[in-house]
mmCIF file of C-alpha atoms in Angstrom:
data_model
loop_
_atom_site.group_PDB
_atom_site.id
_atom_site.type_symbol
_atom_site.label_atom_id
_atom_site.label_comp_id
_atom_site.label_asym_id
_atom_site.label_seq_id
_atom_site.Cartn_x
_atom_site.Cartn_y
_atom_site.Cartn_z
ATOM 1 C CA LEU A 6 -28.163 -37.510 -29.948
ATOM 2 C CA SER A 7 -27.566 -34.822 -27.366
ATOM 3 C CA ALA A 8 -24.764 -32.308 -27.792
ATOM 4 C CA MET A 9 -22.859 -33.901 -24.879
ATOM 5 C CA ALA A 10 -23.027 -37.337 -26.467
ATOM 6 C CA GLN A 11 -21.502 -35.976 -29.667
ATOM 7 C CA ILE A 12 -18.427 -34.518 -27.902
ATOM 8 C CA GLN A 13 -15.421 -36.770 -27.944
ATOM 9 C CA PHE A 14 -13.300 -36.723 -24.801
ATOM 10 C CA TYR A 15 -9.631 -37.618 -24.763
ATOM 11 C CA LYS A 16 -8.828 -40.274 -22.181
ATOM 12 C CA PRO A 17 -5.073 -40.468 -21.605
ATOM 13 C CA PRO A 18 -3.505 -43.862 -20.957
ATOM 14 C CA LEU A 19 -3.461 -44.979 -17.308
ATOM 15 C CA HIS A 20 0.321 -44.534 -16.959
ATOM 16 C CA LEU A 21 0.005 -40.853 -17.998
ATOM 17 C CA GLN A 22 -2.866 -40.331 -15.541
ATOM 18 C CA GLN A 23 -0.736 -41.831 -12.760
ATOM 19 C CA GLN A 24 2.242 -39.699 -13.790
ATOM 20 C CA PHE A 25 0.073 -36.572 -13.632
ATOM 21 C CA ALA A 26 -1.337 -37.571 -10.215
ATOM 22 C CA ALA A 27 2.228 -38.038 -8.901
ATOM 23 C CA PHE A 28 3.179 -34.615 -10.273
ATOM 24 C CA VAL A 29 0.208 -32.964 -8.535
ATOM 25 C CA GLU A 30 1.100 -34.719 -5.266
ATOM 26 C CA GLN A 31 4.728 -33.533 -5.513
ATOM 27 C CA THR A 32 3.549 -29.990 -6.301
ATOM 28 C CA ASP A 33 1.366 -30.004 -3.173
ATOM 29 C CA LYS A 34 4.345 -31.178 -1.082
ATOM 30 C CA SER A 35 6.541 -28.447 -2.579
ATOM 31 C CA LYS A 36 3.887 -25.840 -1.859
ATOM 32 C CA LEU A 37 3.722 -26.943 1.788
ATOM 33 C CA THR A 38 7.540 -26.833 2.078
ATOM 34 C CA ILE A 39 7.601 -23.304 0.637
ATOM 35 C CA GLN A 40 4.863 -22.165 3.035
ATOM 36 C CA HIS A 41 6.879 -23.491 5.997
ATOM 37 C CA SER A 42 10.021 -21.779 4.701
ATOM 38 C CA LEU A 43 8.162 -18.478 4.310
ATOM 39 C CA ALA A 44 6.902 -18.736 7.873
ATOM 40 C CA LYS A 45 10.486 -19.258 9.072
ATOM 41 C CA LEU A 46 11.671 -16.270 7.023
ATOM 42 C CA GLU A 47 8.928 -14.072 8.493
ATOM 43 C CA THR A 48 10.030 -15.126 11.982
ATOM 44 C CA LEU A 49 13.651 -14.280 11.118
ATOM 45 C CA GLU A 50 12.574 -10.936 9.641
ATOM 46 C CA LYS A 51 10.722 -10.074 12.869
ATOM 47 C CA ALA A 52 13.859 -10.898 14.865
ATOM 48 C CA LEU A 53 16.100 -8.708 12.671
ATOM 49 C CA TYR A 54 13.864 -5.721 11.922
ATOM 50 C CA ASP A 55 11.248 -3.619 13.671
ATOM 51 C CA LYS A 56 8.219 -2.857 11.538
ATOM 52 C CA ILE A 57 7.207 0.779 12.040
ATOM 53 C CA SER A 58 4.518 2.996 10.584
ATOM 54 C CA ILE A 59 5.592 5.963 8.492
ATOM 55 C CA ASP A 60 4.758 8.488 11.222
ATOM 56 C CA GLU A 61 7.279 6.707 13.485
ATOM 57 C CA VAL A 62 10.208 7.255 11.083
ATOM 58 C CA GLU A 63 13.092 9.088 12.762
ATOM 59 C CA GLU A 64 16.460 10.260 11.504
ATOM 60 C CA ASP A 65 19.390 7.801 11.722
ATOM 61 C CA GLU A 66 17.257 4.757 12.568
ATOM 62 C CA ASN A 67 18.440 1.329 11.463
ATOM 63 C CA ASP A 68 16.979 -2.149 11.165
ATOM 64 C CA LYS A 69 13.457 -0.934 10.407
ATOM 65 C CA ILE A 70 10.785 -1.957 7.921
ATOM 66 C CA ILE A 71 8.223 0.418 6.453
ATOM 67 C CA ILE A 72 5.360 -0.493 4.155
ATOM 68 C CA GLY A 73 3.424 1.915 1.984
ATOM 69 C CA ARG A 74 1.738 2.541 -1.326
ATOM 70 C CA VAL A 75 3.378 4.666 -4.007
ATOM 71 C CA ILE A 76 1.470 7.954 -4.154
ATOM 72 C CA GLU A 77 3.904 9.960 -6.306
ATOM 73 C CA ILE A 78 6.677 9.120 -8.763
ATOM 74 C CA PHE A 79 9.264 11.756 -9.654
ATOM 75 C CA GLU A 80 11.465 11.938 -12.739
ATOM 76 C CA GLN A 81 14.940 10.413 -12.750
ATOM 77 C CA ARG A 82 17.868 12.800 -12.477
ATOM 78 C CA THR A 83 21.542 12.327 -13.178
ATOM 79 C CA PHE A 84 24.361 13.699 -11.077
ATOM 80 C CA GLU A 85 28.135 13.793 -11.349
ATOM 81 C CA ARG A 86 30.311 11.745 -9.027
ATOM 82 C CA ASP A 87 34.017 10.963 -8.973
ATOM 83 C CA ASP A 88 33.671 7.718 -10.936
ATOM 84 C CA GLY A 89 31.230 9.063 -13.518
ATOM 85 C CA GLU A 90 27.547 9.770 -13.643
ATOM 86 C CA GLY A 91 24.975 8.594 -11.094
ATOM 87 C CA LEU A 92 21.213 8.265 -11.243
ATOM 88 C CA VAL A 93 18.657 9.209 -8.583
ATOM 89 C CA ARG A 94 14.872 9.210 -8.441
ATOM 90 C CA ASN A 95 12.397 9.871 -5.660
ATOM 91 C CA ILE A 96 9.051 8.261 -5.027
ATOM 92 C CA GLU A 97 6.689 9.046 -2.197
ATOM 93 C CA ILE A 98 4.958 6.280 -0.286
ATOM 94 C CA ALA A 99 2.179 6.507 2.286
ATOM 95 C CA ASP A 100 0.395 4.412 4.867
ATOM 96 C CA ASP A 101 -2.542 5.382 7.065
ATOM 97 C CA THR A 102 -0.259 7.460 9.336
ATOM 98 C CA GLY A 103 1.581 9.659 6.840
ATOM 99 C CA SER A 104 3.941 9.747 3.877
ATOM 100 C CA VAL A 105 7.695 9.684 3.292
ATOM 101 C CA VAL A 106 9.919 10.378 0.290
ATOM 102 C CA VAL A 107 11.991 7.374 -0.748
ATOM 103 C CA VAL A 108 15.298 8.169 -2.478
ATOM 104 C CA LEU A 109 16.347 5.540 -5.033
ATOM 105 C CA TRP A 110 19.934 5.451 -6.288
ATOM 106 C CA ASN A 111 21.432 4.092 -9.530
ATOM 107 C CA ASP A 112 20.006 0.622 -10.374
ATOM 108 C CA ASP A 113 17.112 1.100 -7.955
ATOM 109 C CA ALA A 114 16.296 4.405 -9.695
ATOM 110 C CA ASN A 115 15.707 2.399 -12.883
ATOM 111 C CA LYS A 116 13.086 0.147 -11.276
ATOM 112 C CA GLU A 117 9.528 0.578 -12.496
ATOM 113 C CA PHE A 118 6.911 1.629 -9.946
ATOM 114 C CA GLU A 119 3.207 2.275 -10.403
ATOM 115 C CA LEU A 120 0.907 4.602 -8.504
ATOM 116 C CA GLY A 121 -0.843 2.572 -5.829
ATOM 117 C CA GLN A 122 1.793 -0.166 -5.843
ATOM 118 C CA ALA A 123 2.494 -1.481 -2.362
ATOM 119 C CA ILE A 124 6.163 -1.789 -1.431
ATOM 120 C CA LYS A 125 8.038 -2.908 1.643
ATOM 121 C CA LEU A 126 11.411 -1.346 2.453
ATOM 122 C CA GLN A 127 13.640 -3.500 4.591
ATOM 123 C CA ASN A 128 16.425 -1.556 6.318
ATOM 124 C CA PRO A 129 16.332 1.808 4.522
ATOM 125 C CA ARG A 130 18.606 4.568 5.824
ATOM 126 C CA PHE A 131 16.614 7.423 7.317
ATOM 127 C CA ARG A 132 18.161 10.857 6.946
ATOM 128 C CA TYR A 133 17.002 14.415 7.413
ATOM 129 C CA ASN A 134 16.756 16.555 4.274
ATOM 130 C CA ASP A 135 17.488 20.221 5.126
ATOM 131 C CA ARG A 136 15.841 21.449 1.909
ATOM 132 C CA THR A 137 12.466 19.809 2.577
ATOM 133 C CA ASN A 138 12.657 19.757 6.394
ATOM 134 C CA ARG A 139 11.587 16.107 6.330
ATOM 135 C CA VAL A 140 13.124 12.741 7.089
ATOM 136 C CA GLU A 141 13.596 10.654 3.940
ATOM 137 C CA ALA A 142 14.071 6.916 3.447
ATOM 138 C CA SER A 143 17.187 6.357 1.365
ATOM 139 C CA VAL A 144 17.519 3.010 -0.410
ATOM 140 C CA SER A 145 21.133 1.880 -0.085
ATOM 141 C CA SER A 146 22.967 -1.373 -0.823
ATOM 142 C CA SER A 147 21.785 -2.730 2.550
ATOM 143 C CA THR A 148 18.128 -2.013 1.703
ATOM 144 C CA THR A 149 15.812 -4.560 0.146
ATOM 145 C CA ILE A 150 12.688 -3.535 -1.759
ATOM 146 C CA LEU A 151 10.053 -6.236 -1.372
ATOM 147 C CA GLU A 152 6.437 -6.924 -2.151
ATOM 148 C CA PRO A 153 4.392 -6.999 1.066
ATOM 149 C CA SER A 154 2.774 -10.254 2.176
ATOM 150 C CA GLU A 155 -0.982 -10.795 1.904
ATOM 151 C CA SER A 156 -1.443 -10.103 5.631
ATOM 152 C CA GLU A 157 0.559 -6.865 5.322
ATOM 153 C CA LEU A 158 -1.503 -5.775 2.309
ATOM 154 C CA GLU A 159 -4.738 -6.309 4.225
ATOM 155 C CA LYS A 160 -3.652 -3.652 6.738
ATOM 156 C CA LEU A 161 -2.657 -1.116 4.056
ATOM 157 C CA PRO A 162 -5.324 1.291 2.762
ATOM 158 C CA SER A 163 -5.998 1.476 -0.976
ATOM 159 C CA LEU A 164 -4.581 4.331 -3.042
ATOM 160 C CA ASP A 165 -7.986 6.029 -3.119
ATOM 161 C CA GLU A 166 -8.316 5.794 0.672
ATOM 162 C CA LEU A 167 -4.811 7.207 1.138
ATOM 163 C CA MET A 168 -5.485 10.103 -1.225
ATOM 164 C CA GLU A 169 -8.671 10.939 0.685
ATOM 165 C CA MET A 170 -6.707 10.929 3.961
ATOM 166 C CA ILE A 171 -3.887 13.086 2.579
ATOM 167 C CA PHE A 172 -5.912 15.526 0.491
ATOM 168 C CA THR A 173 -9.004 16.217 2.555
ATOM 169 C CA GLN A 174 -11.300 18.842 1.060
ATOM 170 C CA LYS A 175 -11.824 21.953 3.106
ATOM 171 C CA SER A 176 -14.420 24.634 2.546
ATOM 172 C CA ILE A 177 -13.153 28.180 2.267
#
């Protein structure tokens, strides 16, 4: 006998096969419903927020979205405030137009980020930092940190490409 003939296959009863087929059909319907809902949410997002590139960031702007890859992660720091101790941490993100420091406060400062991770900031507060002479994106309670969609990721350079753009070698 051939090896295939010796293998025993389990054949579930017909009612279980039908139950599984109904489950798969319902899953497909749910997937389609979710896809339609996501499309509606993307339309709503476009109505509420303007997506800008990092080089377009300006002080005191509102209702903006920026997307970038994490290119640097700084250590957490604590600070004193009236109601106790606070936590802050900076990360730097970049797209193909530039980079910006993102200031994370308290619970957001505890979130784990990885170099090269793509993030989408919905409605950060942009403020000018006198010490660095740069505009920063501050994550506040009205900011949402999201994972970019597939179409948004396609437009974002890889970490290696970003590092080549930022740190170009020059001969001396």
